[in-house]
Tab-separated table of C-alpha atoms in Angstrom:
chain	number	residue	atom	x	y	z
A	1	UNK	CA	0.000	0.000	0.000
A	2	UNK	CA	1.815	3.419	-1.223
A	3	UNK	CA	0.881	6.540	1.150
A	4	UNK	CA	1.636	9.796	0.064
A	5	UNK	CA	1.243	13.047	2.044
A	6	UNK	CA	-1.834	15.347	0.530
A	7	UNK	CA	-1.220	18.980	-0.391
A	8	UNK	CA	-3.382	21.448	-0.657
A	9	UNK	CA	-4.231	23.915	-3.845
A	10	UNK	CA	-0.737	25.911	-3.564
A	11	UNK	CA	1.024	22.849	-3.178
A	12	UNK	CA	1.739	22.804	0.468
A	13	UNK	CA	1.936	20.050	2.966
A	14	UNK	CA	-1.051	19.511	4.781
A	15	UNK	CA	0.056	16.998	7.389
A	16	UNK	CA	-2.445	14.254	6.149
A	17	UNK	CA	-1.421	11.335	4.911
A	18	UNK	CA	-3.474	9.135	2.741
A	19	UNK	CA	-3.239	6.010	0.355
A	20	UNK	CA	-2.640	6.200	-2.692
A	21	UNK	CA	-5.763	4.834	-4.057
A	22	UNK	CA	-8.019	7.241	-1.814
A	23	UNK	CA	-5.906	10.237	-3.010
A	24	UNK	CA	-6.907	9.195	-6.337
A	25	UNK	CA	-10.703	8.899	-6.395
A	26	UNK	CA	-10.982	11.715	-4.167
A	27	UNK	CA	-8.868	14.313	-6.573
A	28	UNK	CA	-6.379	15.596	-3.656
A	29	UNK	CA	-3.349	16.943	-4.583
A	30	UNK	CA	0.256	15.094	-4.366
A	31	UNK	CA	3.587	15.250	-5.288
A	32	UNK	CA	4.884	13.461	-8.401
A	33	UNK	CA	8.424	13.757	-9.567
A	34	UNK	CA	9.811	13.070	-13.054
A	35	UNK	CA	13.830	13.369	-14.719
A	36	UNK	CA	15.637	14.256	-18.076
A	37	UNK	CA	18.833	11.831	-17.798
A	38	UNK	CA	21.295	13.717	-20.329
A	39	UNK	CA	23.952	11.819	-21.392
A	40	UNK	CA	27.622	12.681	-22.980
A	41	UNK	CA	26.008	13.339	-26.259
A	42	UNK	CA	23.124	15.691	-25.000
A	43	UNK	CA	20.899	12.543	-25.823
A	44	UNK	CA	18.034	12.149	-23.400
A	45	UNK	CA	17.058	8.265	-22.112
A	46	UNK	CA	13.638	7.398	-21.864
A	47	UNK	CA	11.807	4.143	-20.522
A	48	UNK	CA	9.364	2.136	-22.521
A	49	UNK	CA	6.972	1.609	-19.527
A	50	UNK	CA	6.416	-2.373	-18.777
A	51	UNK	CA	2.932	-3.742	-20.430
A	52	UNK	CA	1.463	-4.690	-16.952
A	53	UNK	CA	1.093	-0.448	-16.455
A	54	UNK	CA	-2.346	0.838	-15.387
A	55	UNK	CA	-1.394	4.026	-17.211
A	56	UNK	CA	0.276	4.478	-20.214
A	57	UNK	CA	1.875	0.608	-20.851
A	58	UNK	CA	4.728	0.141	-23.525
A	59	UNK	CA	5.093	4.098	-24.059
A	60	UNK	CA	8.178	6.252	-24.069
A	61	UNK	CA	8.787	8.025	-21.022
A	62	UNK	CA	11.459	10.217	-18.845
A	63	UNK	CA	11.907	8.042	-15.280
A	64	UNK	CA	9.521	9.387	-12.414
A	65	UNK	CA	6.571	8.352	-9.815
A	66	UNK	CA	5.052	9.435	-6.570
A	67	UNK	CA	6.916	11.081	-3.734
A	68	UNK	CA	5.863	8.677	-0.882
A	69	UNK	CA	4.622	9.876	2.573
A	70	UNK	CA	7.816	11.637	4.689
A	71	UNK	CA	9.626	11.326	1.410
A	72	UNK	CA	11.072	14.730	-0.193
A	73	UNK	CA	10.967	15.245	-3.824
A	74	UNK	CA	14.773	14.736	-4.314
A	75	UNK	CA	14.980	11.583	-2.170
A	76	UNK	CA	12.319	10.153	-4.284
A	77	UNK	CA	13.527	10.701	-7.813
A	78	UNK	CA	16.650	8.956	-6.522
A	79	UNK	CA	14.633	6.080	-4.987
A	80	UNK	CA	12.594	5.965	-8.679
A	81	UNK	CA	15.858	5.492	-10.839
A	82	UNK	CA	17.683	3.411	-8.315
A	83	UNK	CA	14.622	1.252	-8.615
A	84	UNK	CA	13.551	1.473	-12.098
A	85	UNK	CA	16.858	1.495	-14.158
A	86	UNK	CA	19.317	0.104	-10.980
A	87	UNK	CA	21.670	3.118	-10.444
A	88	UNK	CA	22.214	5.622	-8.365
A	89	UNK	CA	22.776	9.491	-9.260
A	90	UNK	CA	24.284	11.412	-6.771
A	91	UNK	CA	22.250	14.602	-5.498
A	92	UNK	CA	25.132	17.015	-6.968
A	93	UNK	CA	23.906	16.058	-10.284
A	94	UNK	CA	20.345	17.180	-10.061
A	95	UNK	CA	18.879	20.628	-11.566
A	96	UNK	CA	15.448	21.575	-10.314
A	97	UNK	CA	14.099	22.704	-13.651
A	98	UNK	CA	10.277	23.492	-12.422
A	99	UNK	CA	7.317	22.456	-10.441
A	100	UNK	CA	4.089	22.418	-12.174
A	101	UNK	CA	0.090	22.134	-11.212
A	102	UNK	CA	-1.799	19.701	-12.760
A	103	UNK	CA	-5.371	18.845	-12.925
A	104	UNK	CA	-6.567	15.734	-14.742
A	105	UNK	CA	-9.760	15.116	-16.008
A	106	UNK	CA	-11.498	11.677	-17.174
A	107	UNK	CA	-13.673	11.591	-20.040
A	108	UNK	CA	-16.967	12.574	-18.131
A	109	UNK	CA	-15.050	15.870	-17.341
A	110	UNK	CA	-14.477	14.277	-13.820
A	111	UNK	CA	-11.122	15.576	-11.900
A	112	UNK	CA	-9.101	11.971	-11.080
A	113	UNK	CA	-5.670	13.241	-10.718
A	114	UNK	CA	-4.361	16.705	-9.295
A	115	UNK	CA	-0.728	16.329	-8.486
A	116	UNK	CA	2.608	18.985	-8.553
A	117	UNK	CA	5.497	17.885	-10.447
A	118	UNK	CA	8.747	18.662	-9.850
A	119	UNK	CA	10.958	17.970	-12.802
A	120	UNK	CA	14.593	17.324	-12.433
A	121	UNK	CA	17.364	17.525	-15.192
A	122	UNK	CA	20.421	15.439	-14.396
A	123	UNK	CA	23.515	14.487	-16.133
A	124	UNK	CA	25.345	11.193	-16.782
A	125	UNK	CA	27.969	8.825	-18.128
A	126	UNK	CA	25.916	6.111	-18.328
A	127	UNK	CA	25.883	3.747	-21.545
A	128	UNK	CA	22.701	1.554	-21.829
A	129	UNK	CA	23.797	-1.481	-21.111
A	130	UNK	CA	25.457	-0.294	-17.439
A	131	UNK	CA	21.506	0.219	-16.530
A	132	UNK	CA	20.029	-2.723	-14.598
A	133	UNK	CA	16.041	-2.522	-15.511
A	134	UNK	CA	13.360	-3.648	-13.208
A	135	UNK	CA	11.315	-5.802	-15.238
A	136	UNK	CA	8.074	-5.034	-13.566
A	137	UNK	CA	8.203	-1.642	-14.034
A	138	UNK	CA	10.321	-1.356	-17.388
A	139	UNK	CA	10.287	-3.039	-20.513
A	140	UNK	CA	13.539	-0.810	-22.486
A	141	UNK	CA	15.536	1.771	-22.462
A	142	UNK	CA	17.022	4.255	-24.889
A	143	UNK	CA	18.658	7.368	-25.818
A	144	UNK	CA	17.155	9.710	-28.226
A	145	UNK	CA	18.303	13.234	-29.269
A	146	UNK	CA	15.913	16.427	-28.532
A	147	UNK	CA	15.244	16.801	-32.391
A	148	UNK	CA	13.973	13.291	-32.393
A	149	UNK	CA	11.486	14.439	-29.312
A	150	UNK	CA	10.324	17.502	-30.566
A	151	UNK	CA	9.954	15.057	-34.026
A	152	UNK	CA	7.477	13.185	-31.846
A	153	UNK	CA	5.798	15.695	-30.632
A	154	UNK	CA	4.894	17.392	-34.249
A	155	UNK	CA	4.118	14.110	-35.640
A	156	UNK	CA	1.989	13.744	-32.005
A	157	UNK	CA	3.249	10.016	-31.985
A	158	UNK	CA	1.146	8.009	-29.413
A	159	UNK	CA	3.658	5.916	-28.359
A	160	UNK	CA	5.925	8.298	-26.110
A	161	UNK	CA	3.691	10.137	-23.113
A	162	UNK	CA	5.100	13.531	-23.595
A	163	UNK	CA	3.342	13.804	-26.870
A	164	UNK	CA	0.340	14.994	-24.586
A	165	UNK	CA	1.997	17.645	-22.413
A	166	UNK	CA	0.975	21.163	-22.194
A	167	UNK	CA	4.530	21.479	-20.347
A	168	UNK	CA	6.847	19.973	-23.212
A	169	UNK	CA	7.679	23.107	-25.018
A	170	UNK	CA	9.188	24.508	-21.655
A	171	UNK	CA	10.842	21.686	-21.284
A	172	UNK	CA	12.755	21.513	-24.308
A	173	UNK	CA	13.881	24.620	-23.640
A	174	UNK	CA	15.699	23.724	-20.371
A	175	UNK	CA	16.741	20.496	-22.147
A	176	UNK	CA	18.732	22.572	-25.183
A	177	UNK	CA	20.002	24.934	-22.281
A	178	UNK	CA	21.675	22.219	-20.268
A	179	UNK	CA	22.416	20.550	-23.564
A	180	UNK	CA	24.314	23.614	-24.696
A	181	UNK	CA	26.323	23.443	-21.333
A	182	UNK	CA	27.555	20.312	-21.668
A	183	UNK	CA	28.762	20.343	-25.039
A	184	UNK	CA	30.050	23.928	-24.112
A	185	UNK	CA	31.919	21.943	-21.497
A	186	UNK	CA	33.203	18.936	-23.661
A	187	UNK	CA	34.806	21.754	-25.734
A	188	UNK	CA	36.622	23.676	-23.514
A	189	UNK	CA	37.840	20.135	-21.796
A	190	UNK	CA	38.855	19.028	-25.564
A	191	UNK	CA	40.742	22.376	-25.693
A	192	UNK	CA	43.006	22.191	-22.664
């Protein structure tokens, strides 16, 4: 049973804490967390979500989840890759890039989901096949470049999640920024 703490409409803690499940059906807000992993090449690596998902199974994703009861944001986007992809990123290597408010609504017009997400950028060396997937949770990995994304996006290809995102143009903003500091970075390394 996952609990989560509830926040209220300006995202702040309320001191309740409530499953998961309850959270849910009654629309109270949460915290959610989500991560761009940058490699070397400025490439971003996404999960293909495992097919047993309730939402969104066998699409493209960036790594991310709930932030657990007691649990800050940070700790639990650490906790999410450790478990979903088997390494761990140390907290130096973590941008806050924004916390957002979302409101989800079913079909029927019905609120299911509120949440705030607090997207992370951070950067790595790994290769793919140094990443230890959990199986239950992940079916793939890959790397893809931000011209591929954007790609997606345009061509509003169902298979990756962000294709639905009112937040993805922001986000590719702060990708090409950080992008642009790490190649910026390669260079003047490559020139000493």
């Amino acid at each position: 049973m996952e609990i989560l703490d509830v926040l209220d409409e300006n995202g702040n803690y309320t001191g309740i804490k409530e499953e998961r499940k309850k959270i849910h059906e009654q629309g109270l807000y949460h915290m959610h967390v989500g991560v761009w992993i940058m490699n070397e090449k400025g490439e971003i690596l996404l999960e293909q979500r495992a097919s047993n998902k309730k939402v969104d199974p066998n699409k493209w994703a960036r790594i991310g989840g709930h932030v657990d009861a007691g649990e800050k944001p940070i700790q639990a986007i650490q906790r999410e890759i450790l478990e979903e992809i088997g390494v761990k990123i140390p907290l130096e290597n973590f941008i806050v890039l924004e916390t957002d408010k979302s409101d989800v609504y079913d079909s029927n017009k019905k609120i299911y989901n509120r949440y705030f997400s607090r997207s992370y950028f951070a950067f790595v060396g790994y290769k793919i096949e140094e990443y230890n997937i959990q199986k239950e949770e992940v079916k793939a990995l890959k790397y893809i470049t931000i011209e591929e994304m954007i790609k997606a996006k345009e061509e509003r290809k169902k298979e990756y999640v962000f294709t639905k995102w009112n937040t993805f143009d922001r986000h590719i903003k702060l990708l090409k920024k950080q992008r642009e500091k790490i190649l910026e970075l390669e260079l003047s390394l490559i020139h000493i």
